[in-house]
Amino acid sequence: MTEQGVRWTADQVLALAPDAASRKAGSRLGTAGPWSGTGSGEGTVWGLCKGSGSRPYQTVVDLADPAGPAYRCSCPSRKFPCKHALGLLLLWAGGDGAVPASEQPPDWAGQWLAGRRARAGTARKGAEGVPAAGPADPEAARRRAERRAERVTAGATELEQRLADLLRGGLAEAEQAGYGLWDETAARMVDAQAPGLAARVRELGAVPASGPGWPARLLEECALLHLLDQGWLRREALPDALAATVRARLGLPAAPDGPPVRDRWLVLAQYDTADAKLTTRRTWLYGAASGHTRLLLSYGAAGRAPELSLPVGLALEAELSAYPGAGQARAALGERFAPPAPAGFRPPGVTTTEAADRYGGALCDDPWLDSVPVTLDRVIPVPDGDRWQLADADTDTALPLTRTARSRPGLWRLVALSGGAPVTVFGECGHRGFTPLTAWPDGAGEAVALC
C-alpha cells in the first residue's frame, strides 16, 4: 500500500498525462475550488469534481497496484488518466489538507476498488497455475519466418540497386526528385516486411531540404542504409549478437531472451513520439543494484496514449528482461512487486567527455545507434550564440544541445533549475548532440522532468 505520508510531486503527476492538452486541463483542476468529498487512504485517492452538468464527476485513483496507477472517472473522456484524475492527484500532491486522510472511501469508490482488486487477485492465481505457452505449431512458425526472411532479402537487394542508381546518377537528382522517390521506395520496403528499412528510407527524403551541407549528410545516411542491407544479406557470417541487432534495426519481431533481473528501477524519463499511425512511449529506467539503464517501449494507436505510464522520479521494484542484440538497451517489463515509491537515489553521473566516449564505444556494437542514455554530473546550461550547450562545471568541455532540445520548453525549466549553478542531467547523447530529459539540482532535490 502507498503510505499516506508520502506524496508525489506535481511533476510526477503531470508526467502521467497522455498529452499536452490533458496536462494543461488537469493543472487547471488542481485547486480545491471544483472539488468536494475528497479523501485518501490505503493507497487510494477519491473526490467529486463539479462539471458542466448537475451531477459532479466521481473520480478515484488506485495508487497501490504494483502494475501502476489505475483510474476511474464518470466523465465521458476516453483518455487515461483524464483531466479530472490529474487534477485530483495534483490536489493530493499539494499536501495542504485539501485531500484529507480517511479510513473508509465512499461506497462508489470502495465498490470499484474492491472489484478491481478482486479481479487482480483472481488473475494472479490463474496465472500461477498456467504453464508458459509455447508456439502452437513450431513448424508453421518456422515456415512463416522463412517466408518473411525471403521477402526481406528481396527488399534489401532491391534497395541496394536503388542506392547504386542514386549514387551513379549523382546526389543532385535527390533534390530534384523530392519526397516522391523516397515514398515509393519506402512503400516497397513495407511490402518486403522490413519496416526498419522503410523508416530509414523515409528519413532520407527530408535530408535534401535540411540546409547547407545536405549532400554530405545524405551520403552518410545512404552509407548506413547500405551497411544495414549488407548486414542482413550477410547475416550468416555475423556474430550472433550483431546479427540480432541487424534484425532489430530491420524491424523484425523478437522476444526478450535475457534472464529476469529484479531490482528497484528508478523512472528516469518518459516521453512520447507520434506519427500518422502510432504513438510510441519511451520510458528509461535505472536499476539501483544492477546499475543497468534500460528502455521500455509501449505503443498506442494514433491519437491515443499508450497504457504504460510511470511517474518520473519514483522507483518500482520489478523484473526486467533484456531483448537480444549487441548494445541494446531495450527490455520488457515483467512482474511488479510494489507500486512506485520515492527513490532516494539517482544514477551516477559522468563528464561530457566521458559521455561522448560512451556513445563512440556503443557504435562499435550498433553502428546505427542515434544516441545512448547518459547522466551528466555537475553541468551548467550556457548559451553559445543562438544555441545552447551543457558545460562541465569543473573542466573546459561541453556538449551541444540538439535542435529538438532547443525547441522544447524543458530547456527553460533546466536553465531556471540551474540558475548558473551545476545540476545533474539525464538524457540521450548522440551524433546530433545531447537531449536533456530529466534534471536534479546539485545535492539533494527531486527530479524535474524536462520533456
Short mmCIF file of C-alpha atoms in Angstrom, two decimals:
data_model
loop_
_atom_site.label_atom_id
_atom_site.label_comp_id
_atom_site.label_asym_id
_atom_site.label_seq_id
_atom_site.Cartn_x
_atom_site.Cartn_y
_atom_site.Cartn_z
CA MET A 1 0.00 0.00 0.00
CA THR A 2 1.09 3.56 -0.64
CA GLU A 3 1.77 5.37 2.61
CA GLN A 4 -0.38 8.43 3.08
CA GLY A 5 2.56 10.47 4.39
CA VAL A 6 4.47 10.00 1.11
CA ARG A 7 3.09 12.17 -1.65
CA TRP A 8 4.10 12.59 -5.23
CA THR A 9 5.32 15.88 -6.64
CA ALA A 10 3.35 17.88 -9.18
CA ASP A 11 5.93 16.99 -11.84
CA GLN A 12 5.46 13.28 -11.17
CA VAL A 13 1.70 13.64 -11.50
CA LEU A 14 1.89 15.64 -14.72
CA ALA A 15 4.27 13.04 -16.19
CA LEU A 16 1.24 10.69 -16.27
CA ALA A 17 -0.71 12.98 -18.62
CA PRO A 18 -1.43 11.36 -22.01
CA ASP A 19 -0.85 14.62 -23.91
CA ALA A 20 -0.17 18.33 -23.52
CA ALA A 21 -3.87 19.24 -23.61
CA SER A 22 -4.63 16.90 -20.70
CA ARG A 23 -1.66 18.28 -18.78
CA LYS A 24 -2.95 21.83 -19.18
CA ALA A 25 -6.57 20.95 -18.36
CA GLY A 26 -5.53 18.85 -15.37
CA SER A 27 -3.42 21.70 -14.00
CA ARG A 28 -6.48 23.96 -14.01
CA LEU A 29 -8.37 21.39 -11.90
CA GLY A 30 -5.57 21.02 -9.35
CA THR A 31 -7.15 23.53 -6.96
CA ALA A 32 -9.76 23.00 -4.26
CA GLY A 33 -12.46 25.09 -5.98
CA PRO A 34 -14.21 22.44 -8.14
CA TRP A 35 -13.71 19.57 -5.67
CA SER A 36 -15.79 18.18 -2.81
CA GLY A 37 -15.90 14.90 -0.88
CA THR A 38 -12.18 14.35 -1.34
CA GLY A 39 -10.21 11.83 0.67
CA SER A 40 -7.30 9.40 0.62
CA GLY A 41 -6.47 6.15 2.34
CA GLU A 42 -4.95 2.72 1.72
CA GLY A 43 -3.24 3.85 -1.47
CA THR A 44 -6.41 5.38 -2.93
CA VAL A 45 -7.43 8.97 -3.68
CA TRP A 46 -11.02 9.99 -4.45
CA GLY A 47 -13.17 13.07 -4.92
CA LEU A 48 -16.16 14.69 -6.65
CA CYS A 49 -15.43 17.29 -9.34
CA LYS A 50 -18.02 19.84 -10.42
CA GLY A 51 -18.55 19.81 -14.17
CA SER A 52 -20.98 21.41 -16.60
CA GLY A 53 -23.84 19.09 -15.58
CA SER A 54 -25.88 18.94 -12.41
CA ARG A 55 -24.05 15.89 -11.03
CA PRO A 56 -20.35 16.06 -10.18
CA TYR A 57 -17.92 13.59 -11.73
CA GLN A 58 -16.87 10.73 -9.46
CA THR A 59 -13.10 10.30 -9.67
CA VAL A 60 -10.95 7.69 -7.94
CA VAL A 61 -7.30 6.68 -8.39
CA ASP A 62 -5.70 3.46 -7.14
CA LEU A 63 -2.02 4.11 -6.43
CA ALA A 64 -1.32 0.85 -4.60
CA ASP A 65 -1.40 -1.56 -7.54
CA PRO A 66 2.10 -2.84 -8.41
CA ALA A 67 1.02 -2.79 -12.06
CA GLY A 68 0.81 1.01 -11.88
CA PRO A 69 -1.81 3.66 -11.16
CA ALA A 70 -5.39 2.86 -12.21
CA TYR A 71 -8.15 5.41 -12.75
CA ARG A 72 -11.90 5.54 -12.79
CA CYS A 73 -13.96 8.64 -13.58
CA SER A 74 -17.62 9.04 -14.51
CA CYS A 75 -16.77 11.67 -17.14
CA PRO A 76 -17.08 10.71 -20.84
CA SER A 77 -13.39 11.21 -21.63
CA ARG A 78 -11.56 8.33 -23.32
CA LYS A 79 -8.15 9.50 -22.10
CA PHE A 80 -6.38 7.72 -19.23
CA PRO A 81 -5.83 9.43 -16.95
CA CYS A 82 -8.46 12.06 -17.72
CA LYS A 83 -8.10 15.69 -16.66
CA HIS A 84 -10.18 15.07 -13.52
CA ALA A 85 -7.86 12.28 -12.33
CA LEU A 86 -4.84 14.50 -12.98
CA GLY A 87 -6.45 17.41 -11.14
CA LEU A 88 -7.32 15.20 -8.16
CA LEU A 89 -3.75 13.88 -7.94
CA LEU A 90 -2.36 17.41 -8.16
CA LEU A 91 -4.66 18.47 -5.33
CA TRP A 92 -3.49 15.47 -3.28
CA ALA A 93 0.17 16.15 -4.12
CA GLY A 94 -0.15 19.67 -2.73
CA GLY A 95 -0.32 18.22 0.79
CA ASP A 96 -2.22 21.22 2.19
CA GLY A 97 -5.13 19.29 3.67
CA ALA A 98 -7.40 19.67 0.63
CA VAL A 99 -7.45 15.83 0.37
CA PRO A 100 -7.72 14.64 3.98
CA ALA A 101 -6.77 11.16 5.14
CA SER A 102 -9.73 8.84 5.64
CA GLU A 103 -10.07 5.26 6.78
CA GLN A 104 -13.07 4.46 4.58
CA PRO A 105 -13.74 5.55 0.98
CA PRO A 106 -17.33 6.33 -0.11
CA ASP A 107 -19.40 3.46 -1.47
CA TRP A 108 -18.94 4.40 -5.13
CA ALA A 109 -15.16 4.42 -4.77
CA GLY A 110 -14.99 1.41 -2.45
CA GLN A 111 -17.05 -0.79 -4.76
CA TRP A 112 -14.83 -0.03 -7.76
CA LEU A 113 -11.68 -0.57 -5.72
CA ALA A 114 -12.88 -3.87 -4.19
CA GLY A 115 -13.97 -5.23 -7.57
CA ARG A 116 -10.74 -4.23 -9.23
CA ARG A 117 -8.51 -5.79 -6.58
CA ALA A 118 -10.59 -8.96 -6.53
CA ARG A 119 -10.20 -9.34 -10.29
CA ALA A 120 -6.46 -8.71 -10.00
CA GLY A 121 -6.14 -11.40 -7.33
CA THR A 122 -8.06 -13.90 -9.45
CA ALA A 123 -5.89 -13.14 -12.46
CA ARG A 124 -2.69 -13.68 -10.46
CA LYS A 125 -3.91 -17.01 -9.11
CA GLY A 126 -4.91 -18.12 -12.59
CA ALA A 127 -1.54 -17.13 -14.00
CA GLU A 128 0.31 -19.12 -11.32
CA GLY A 129 -1.42 -22.30 -12.41
CA VAL A 130 -0.96 -21.88 -16.15
CA PRO A 131 2.28 -23.14 -17.70
CA ALA A 132 4.18 -20.87 -20.07
CA ALA A 133 2.66 -21.12 -23.51
CA GLY A 134 4.86 -22.13 -26.41
CA PRO A 135 4.20 -21.85 -30.15
CA ALA A 136 1.01 -23.65 -31.18
CA ASP A 137 2.76 -25.06 -34.25
CA PRO A 138 6.56 -24.63 -34.25
CA GLU A 139 6.86 -25.93 -37.81
CA ALA A 140 4.30 -23.43 -39.11
CA ALA A 141 6.09 -20.62 -37.25
CA ARG A 142 9.39 -21.67 -38.81
CA ARG A 143 7.89 -21.63 -42.31
CA ARG A 144 6.41 -18.15 -41.74
CA ALA A 145 9.78 -16.87 -40.55
CA GLU A 146 11.48 -18.31 -43.63
CA ARG A 147 8.95 -16.70 -45.98
CA ARG A 148 9.40 -13.35 -44.29
CA ALA A 149 13.19 -13.66 -44.47
CA GLU A 150 12.90 -14.28 -48.21
CA ARG A 151 10.78 -11.15 -48.66
CA VAL A 152 13.19 -9.06 -46.58
CA THR A 153 16.10 -10.35 -48.65
CA ALA A 154 14.31 -9.39 -51.85
CA GLY A 155 13.60 -5.92 -50.44
CA ALA A 156 17.21 -5.40 -49.28
CA THR A 157 18.52 -6.48 -52.69
CA GLU A 158 16.18 -4.04 -54.44
CA LEU A 159 17.19 -1.23 -52.10
CA GLU A 160 20.86 -1.87 -52.83
CA GLN A 161 20.14 -1.40 -56.52
CA ARG A 162 18.26 1.84 -55.90
CA LEU A 163 21.07 3.24 -53.77
CA ALA A 164 23.57 2.32 -56.51
CA ASP A 165 21.39 4.09 -59.12
CA LEU A 166 21.21 7.20 -56.91
CA LEU A 167 24.97 7.41 -56.48
CA ARG A 168 25.59 6.66 -60.15
CA GLY A 169 23.26 9.47 -61.24
CA GLY A 170 24.55 11.95 -58.65
CA LEU A 171 23.06 13.24 -55.40
CA ALA A 172 21.69 16.33 -57.16
CA GLU A 173 18.91 14.15 -58.56
CA ALA A 174 17.68 13.52 -55.00
CA GLU A 175 17.00 17.23 -54.52
CA GLN A 176 15.05 17.42 -57.77
CA ALA A 177 13.03 14.25 -57.13
CA GLY A 178 11.51 15.49 -53.86
CA TYR A 179 9.72 13.10 -51.50
CA GLY A 180 8.15 11.02 -54.27
CA LEU A 181 11.30 8.97 -54.89
CA TRP A 182 11.65 8.05 -51.21
CA ASP A 183 7.95 7.43 -50.52
CA GLU A 184 7.73 4.94 -53.37
CA THR A 185 10.91 3.16 -52.21
CA ALA A 186 9.67 3.10 -48.61
CA ALA A 187 6.41 1.53 -49.77
CA ARG A 188 8.41 -1.22 -51.46
CA MET A 189 10.22 -1.90 -48.17
CA VAL A 190 6.85 -2.13 -46.37
CA ASP A 191 5.79 -4.71 -48.95
CA ALA A 192 9.01 -6.57 -48.15
CA GLN A 193 8.02 -6.63 -44.44
CA ALA A 194 11.08 -4.60 -43.45
CA PRO A 195 9.60 -1.63 -41.54
CA GLY A 196 13.01 -0.58 -40.25
CA LEU A 197 14.29 -0.11 -43.79
CA ALA A 198 11.09 1.74 -44.72
CA ALA A 199 11.51 4.20 -41.84
CA ARG A 200 15.12 4.95 -42.74
CA VAL A 201 14.25 5.45 -46.40
CA ARG A 202 11.52 7.95 -45.48
CA GLU A 203 14.02 9.91 -43.38
CA LEU A 204 16.25 10.28 -46.44
CA GLY A 205 13.54 12.35 -48.11
CA ALA A 206 13.97 15.18 -45.59
CA VAL A 207 17.77 15.44 -45.91
CA PRO A 208 17.93 17.48 -49.18
CA ALA A 209 15.76 20.16 -47.51
CA SER A 210 17.80 20.25 -44.28
CA GLY A 211 20.05 23.19 -45.16
CA PRO A 212 23.68 23.69 -46.17
CA GLY A 213 25.81 20.57 -46.26
CA TRP A 214 22.92 18.25 -47.06
CA PRO A 215 24.82 16.21 -49.72
CA ALA A 216 27.35 15.03 -47.11
CA ARG A 217 24.56 14.15 -44.67
CA LEU A 218 22.65 12.29 -47.38
CA LEU A 219 25.76 10.33 -48.30
CA GLU A 220 26.29 9.40 -44.64
CA GLU A 221 22.71 8.15 -44.29
CA CYS A 222 22.95 6.20 -47.54
CA ALA A 223 26.14 4.56 -46.27
CA LEU A 224 24.42 3.49 -43.04
CA LEU A 225 21.49 2.13 -45.03
CA HIS A 226 23.88 0.22 -47.28
CA LEU A 227 25.64 -1.17 -44.20
CA LEU A 228 22.31 -2.37 -42.80
CA ASP A 229 21.41 -4.00 -46.11
CA GLN A 230 24.73 -5.79 -46.23
CA GLY A 231 24.39 -6.84 -42.61
CA TRP A 232 21.15 -8.63 -43.47
CA LEU A 233 22.39 -10.14 -46.73
CA ARG A 234 25.49 -11.49 -44.96
CA ARG A 235 23.92 -12.19 -41.59
CA GLU A 236 25.14 -15.78 -41.51
CA ALA A 237 28.72 -14.52 -41.18
CA LEU A 238 27.96 -12.11 -38.33
CA PRO A 239 28.37 -12.82 -34.60
CA ASP A 240 25.04 -13.76 -33.02
CA ALA A 241 24.71 -10.52 -31.04
CA LEU A 242 25.37 -8.32 -34.08
CA ALA A 243 23.02 -10.40 -36.22
CA ALA A 244 20.30 -9.84 -33.60
CA THR A 245 20.99 -6.09 -33.75
CA VAL A 246 20.58 -6.15 -37.55
CA ARG A 247 17.24 -7.94 -37.21
CA ALA A 248 16.10 -5.40 -34.65
CA ARG A 249 17.10 -2.48 -36.89
CA LEU A 250 15.15 -4.04 -39.75
CA GLY A 251 12.06 -4.18 -37.54
CA LEU A 252 11.79 -7.95 -37.32
CA PRO A 253 9.94 -9.23 -34.25
CA ALA A 254 11.94 -10.57 -31.32
CA ALA A 255 11.16 -11.75 -27.81
CA PRO A 256 13.18 -10.82 -24.71
CA ASP A 257 15.70 -13.59 -24.04
CA GLY A 258 17.66 -12.23 -21.10
CA PRO A 259 17.14 -13.65 -17.60
CA PRO A 260 14.74 -11.55 -15.48
CA VAL A 261 16.61 -9.01 -13.36
CA ARG A 262 14.81 -7.99 -10.18
CA ASP A 263 15.77 -4.55 -8.94
CA ARG A 264 14.48 -1.21 -7.73
CA TRP A 265 14.11 0.64 -11.01
CA LEU A 266 14.19 4.43 -10.92
CA VAL A 267 11.99 6.02 -13.61
CA LEU A 268 14.48 8.37 -15.26
CA ALA A 269 12.36 9.78 -18.09
CA GLN A 270 9.24 9.15 -20.14
CA TYR A 271 8.19 10.78 -23.40
CA ASP A 272 6.07 10.10 -26.49
CA THR A 273 6.72 10.33 -30.21
CA ALA A 274 3.91 10.02 -32.74
CA ASP A 275 3.33 9.52 -36.45
CA ALA A 276 0.20 9.09 -38.52
CA LYS A 277 -0.40 5.53 -37.30
CA LEU A 278 1.25 5.04 -33.93
CA THR A 279 2.19 6.71 -30.66
CA THR A 280 5.39 5.32 -29.15
CA ARG A 281 6.20 5.87 -25.49
CA ARG A 282 9.82 5.59 -24.35
CA THR A 283 10.49 5.04 -20.65
CA TRP A 284 14.04 4.98 -19.29
CA LEU A 285 14.76 3.05 -16.05
CA TYR A 286 17.87 2.75 -13.90
CA GLY A 287 18.49 -0.22 -11.58
CA ALA A 288 19.78 0.66 -8.12
CA ALA A 289 21.61 -2.66 -7.60
CA SER A 290 22.39 -3.73 -11.17
CA GLY A 291 23.47 -0.29 -12.41
CA HIS A 292 21.76 -1.05 -15.73
CA THR A 293 19.90 1.59 -17.72
CA ARG A 294 17.02 0.03 -19.64
CA LEU A 295 14.43 1.24 -22.15
CA LEU A 296 10.76 0.24 -22.15
CA LEU A 297 8.75 0.74 -25.34
CA SER A 298 4.95 0.83 -25.32
CA TYR A 299 2.54 1.71 -28.10
CA GLY A 300 -0.88 3.24 -28.68
CA ALA A 301 -2.97 3.82 -31.76
CA ALA A 302 -2.66 7.22 -33.43
CA GLY A 303 -4.03 9.89 -31.11
CA ARG A 304 -4.18 7.52 -28.13
CA ALA A 305 -1.59 7.41 -25.37
CA PRO A 306 -0.03 4.01 -24.56
CA GLU A 307 -1.33 2.38 -21.38
CA LEU A 308 2.00 2.07 -19.59
CA SER A 309 2.57 5.23 -17.57
CA LEU A 310 5.21 5.53 -14.85
CA PRO A 311 5.88 8.70 -12.81
CA VAL A 312 9.35 10.18 -13.33
CA GLY A 313 11.46 10.29 -10.18
CA LEU A 314 9.81 7.36 -8.43
CA ALA A 315 11.14 3.81 -8.23
CA LEU A 316 9.37 0.49 -8.62
CA GLU A 317 10.51 -2.97 -7.62
CA ALA A 318 10.11 -5.16 -10.68
CA GLU A 319 11.70 -7.67 -13.03
CA LEU A 320 13.07 -6.68 -16.44
CA SER A 321 14.21 -8.99 -19.23
CA ALA A 322 16.59 -7.72 -21.93
CA TYR A 323 15.99 -8.06 -25.66
CA PRO A 324 18.66 -9.71 -27.85
CA GLY A 325 21.23 -7.65 -29.73
CA ALA A 326 24.65 -6.14 -29.18
CA GLY A 327 24.48 -2.96 -27.16
CA GLN A 328 20.69 -2.98 -27.00
CA ALA A 329 19.11 -1.20 -24.01
CA ARG A 330 15.54 -2.31 -24.65
CA ALA A 331 13.89 -4.55 -22.05
CA ALA A 332 10.47 -5.99 -21.27
CA LEU A 333 8.73 -5.18 -18.00
CA GLY A 334 7.81 -8.33 -16.11
CA GLU A 335 6.29 -8.83 -12.68
CA ARG A 336 5.99 -5.78 -10.45
CA PHE A 337 6.19 -6.35 -6.71
CA ALA A 338 5.27 -2.94 -5.29
CA PRO A 339 3.78 0.33 -6.53
CA PRO A 340 6.10 3.21 -7.43
CA ALA A 341 7.53 4.97 -4.38
CA PRO A 342 10.10 7.73 -3.70
CA ALA A 343 13.52 6.50 -4.78
CA GLY A 344 16.06 8.22 -2.55
CA PHE A 345 18.81 7.66 -5.13
CA ARG A 346 19.87 8.83 -8.57
CA PRO A 347 22.22 7.37 -11.21
CA PRO A 348 25.93 8.23 -11.01
CA GLY A 349 26.99 10.94 -13.44
CA VAL A 350 29.88 11.29 -15.89
CA THR A 351 31.63 14.20 -17.58
CA THR A 352 30.73 15.43 -21.05
CA THR A 353 33.93 13.89 -22.42
CA GLU A 354 33.06 10.51 -20.91
CA ALA A 355 29.55 10.79 -22.35
CA ALA A 356 30.90 11.32 -25.87
CA ASP A 357 33.30 8.40 -25.39
CA ARG A 358 30.41 6.21 -24.25
CA TYR A 359 28.48 6.95 -27.43
CA GLY A 360 31.54 6.25 -29.57
CA GLY A 361 32.08 2.91 -27.86
CA ALA A 362 28.43 1.95 -28.30
CA LEU A 363 28.71 2.48 -32.07
CA CYS A 364 31.07 -0.49 -32.21
CA ASP A 365 28.18 -2.75 -31.18
CA ASP A 366 25.44 -0.90 -33.08
CA PRO A 367 26.59 1.38 -35.96
CA TRP A 368 23.01 2.62 -36.48
CA LEU A 369 22.62 3.90 -32.94
CA ASP A 370 21.40 7.51 -32.79
CA SER A 371 22.13 8.04 -29.09
CA VAL A 372 22.87 6.41 -25.74
CA PRO A 373 21.38 7.13 -22.29
CA VAL A 374 23.78 9.18 -20.18
CA THR A 375 23.66 11.01 -16.85
CA LEU A 376 25.86 14.11 -16.77
CA ASP A 377 27.22 15.22 -13.41
CA ARG A 378 27.80 18.88 -12.48
CA VAL A 379 26.97 20.57 -15.76
CA ILE A 380 25.67 24.10 -16.39
CA PRO A 381 23.43 25.13 -19.31
CA VAL A 382 25.07 28.07 -21.09
CA PRO A 383 24.24 29.89 -24.34
CA ASP A 384 26.55 29.53 -27.32
CA GLY A 385 25.50 32.17 -29.81
CA ASP A 386 21.99 31.18 -30.92
CA ARG A 387 22.49 27.68 -29.49
CA TRP A 388 22.85 26.12 -26.04
CA GLN A 389 25.29 23.68 -24.55
CA LEU A 390 25.89 21.84 -21.28
CA ALA A 391 29.30 22.81 -19.93
CA ASP A 392 31.23 20.84 -17.32
CA ALA A 393 31.49 22.88 -14.13
CA ASP A 394 35.00 21.58 -13.40
CA THR A 395 36.58 21.36 -16.90
CA ASP A 396 36.57 23.33 -20.14
CA THR A 397 34.49 20.80 -22.14
CA ALA A 398 30.83 20.91 -23.17
CA LEU A 399 28.16 19.09 -25.19
CA PRO A 400 25.88 21.00 -27.58
CA LEU A 401 22.13 20.53 -27.19
CA THR A 402 20.22 19.02 -30.09
CA ARG A 403 17.87 21.13 -32.20
CA THR A 404 14.95 19.23 -30.66
CA ALA A 405 16.07 20.13 -27.14
CA ARG A 406 16.46 23.80 -28.04
CA SER A 407 12.84 23.96 -29.25
CA ARG A 408 11.30 22.43 -26.11
CA PRO A 409 10.02 24.39 -23.08
CA GLY A 410 12.07 21.99 -20.97
CA LEU A 411 15.20 23.95 -21.86
CA TRP A 412 13.96 26.93 -19.87
CA ARG A 413 13.00 24.71 -16.94
CA LEU A 414 16.57 23.42 -16.96
CA VAL A 415 18.01 26.94 -17.09
CA ALA A 416 15.75 28.03 -14.22
CA LEU A 417 16.64 24.95 -12.14
CA SER A 418 20.34 25.60 -12.64
CA GLY A 419 20.36 29.37 -12.14
CA GLY A 420 24.02 29.28 -13.16
CA ALA A 421 24.87 26.51 -10.66
CA PRO A 422 25.79 22.88 -11.52
CA VAL A 423 23.00 20.34 -11.97
CA THR A 424 22.78 16.63 -12.73
CA VAL A 425 21.09 15.89 -16.05
CA PHE A 426 19.89 12.62 -17.58
CA GLY A 427 19.34 12.48 -21.32
CA GLU A 428 20.32 10.99 -24.66
CA CYS A 429 23.76 11.68 -26.13
CA GLY A 430 24.40 11.12 -29.83
CA HIS A 431 25.86 12.49 -33.03
CA ARG A 432 23.35 15.36 -33.08
CA GLY A 433 24.22 16.46 -29.55
CA PHE A 434 22.60 15.97 -26.16
CA THR A 435 18.85 15.93 -25.41
CA PRO A 436 18.16 16.57 -21.69
CA LEU A 437 15.17 14.66 -20.33
CA THR A 438 15.38 14.95 -16.53
CA ALA A 439 17.42 17.06 -14.11
CA TRP A 440 18.24 17.20 -10.41
CA PRO A 441 19.64 20.20 -8.52
CA ASP A 442 23.16 19.81 -7.13
CA GLY A 443 22.95 17.96 -3.81
CA ALA A 444 19.54 16.84 -2.59
CA GLY A 445 16.36 17.54 -4.53
CA GLU A 446 13.52 15.99 -6.51
CA ALA A 447 13.83 15.03 -10.17
CA VAL A 448 12.43 17.59 -12.63
CA ALA A 449 11.08 16.22 -15.92
CA LEU A 450 12.14 18.26 -18.94
CA CYS A 451 10.06 16.54 -21.63
#
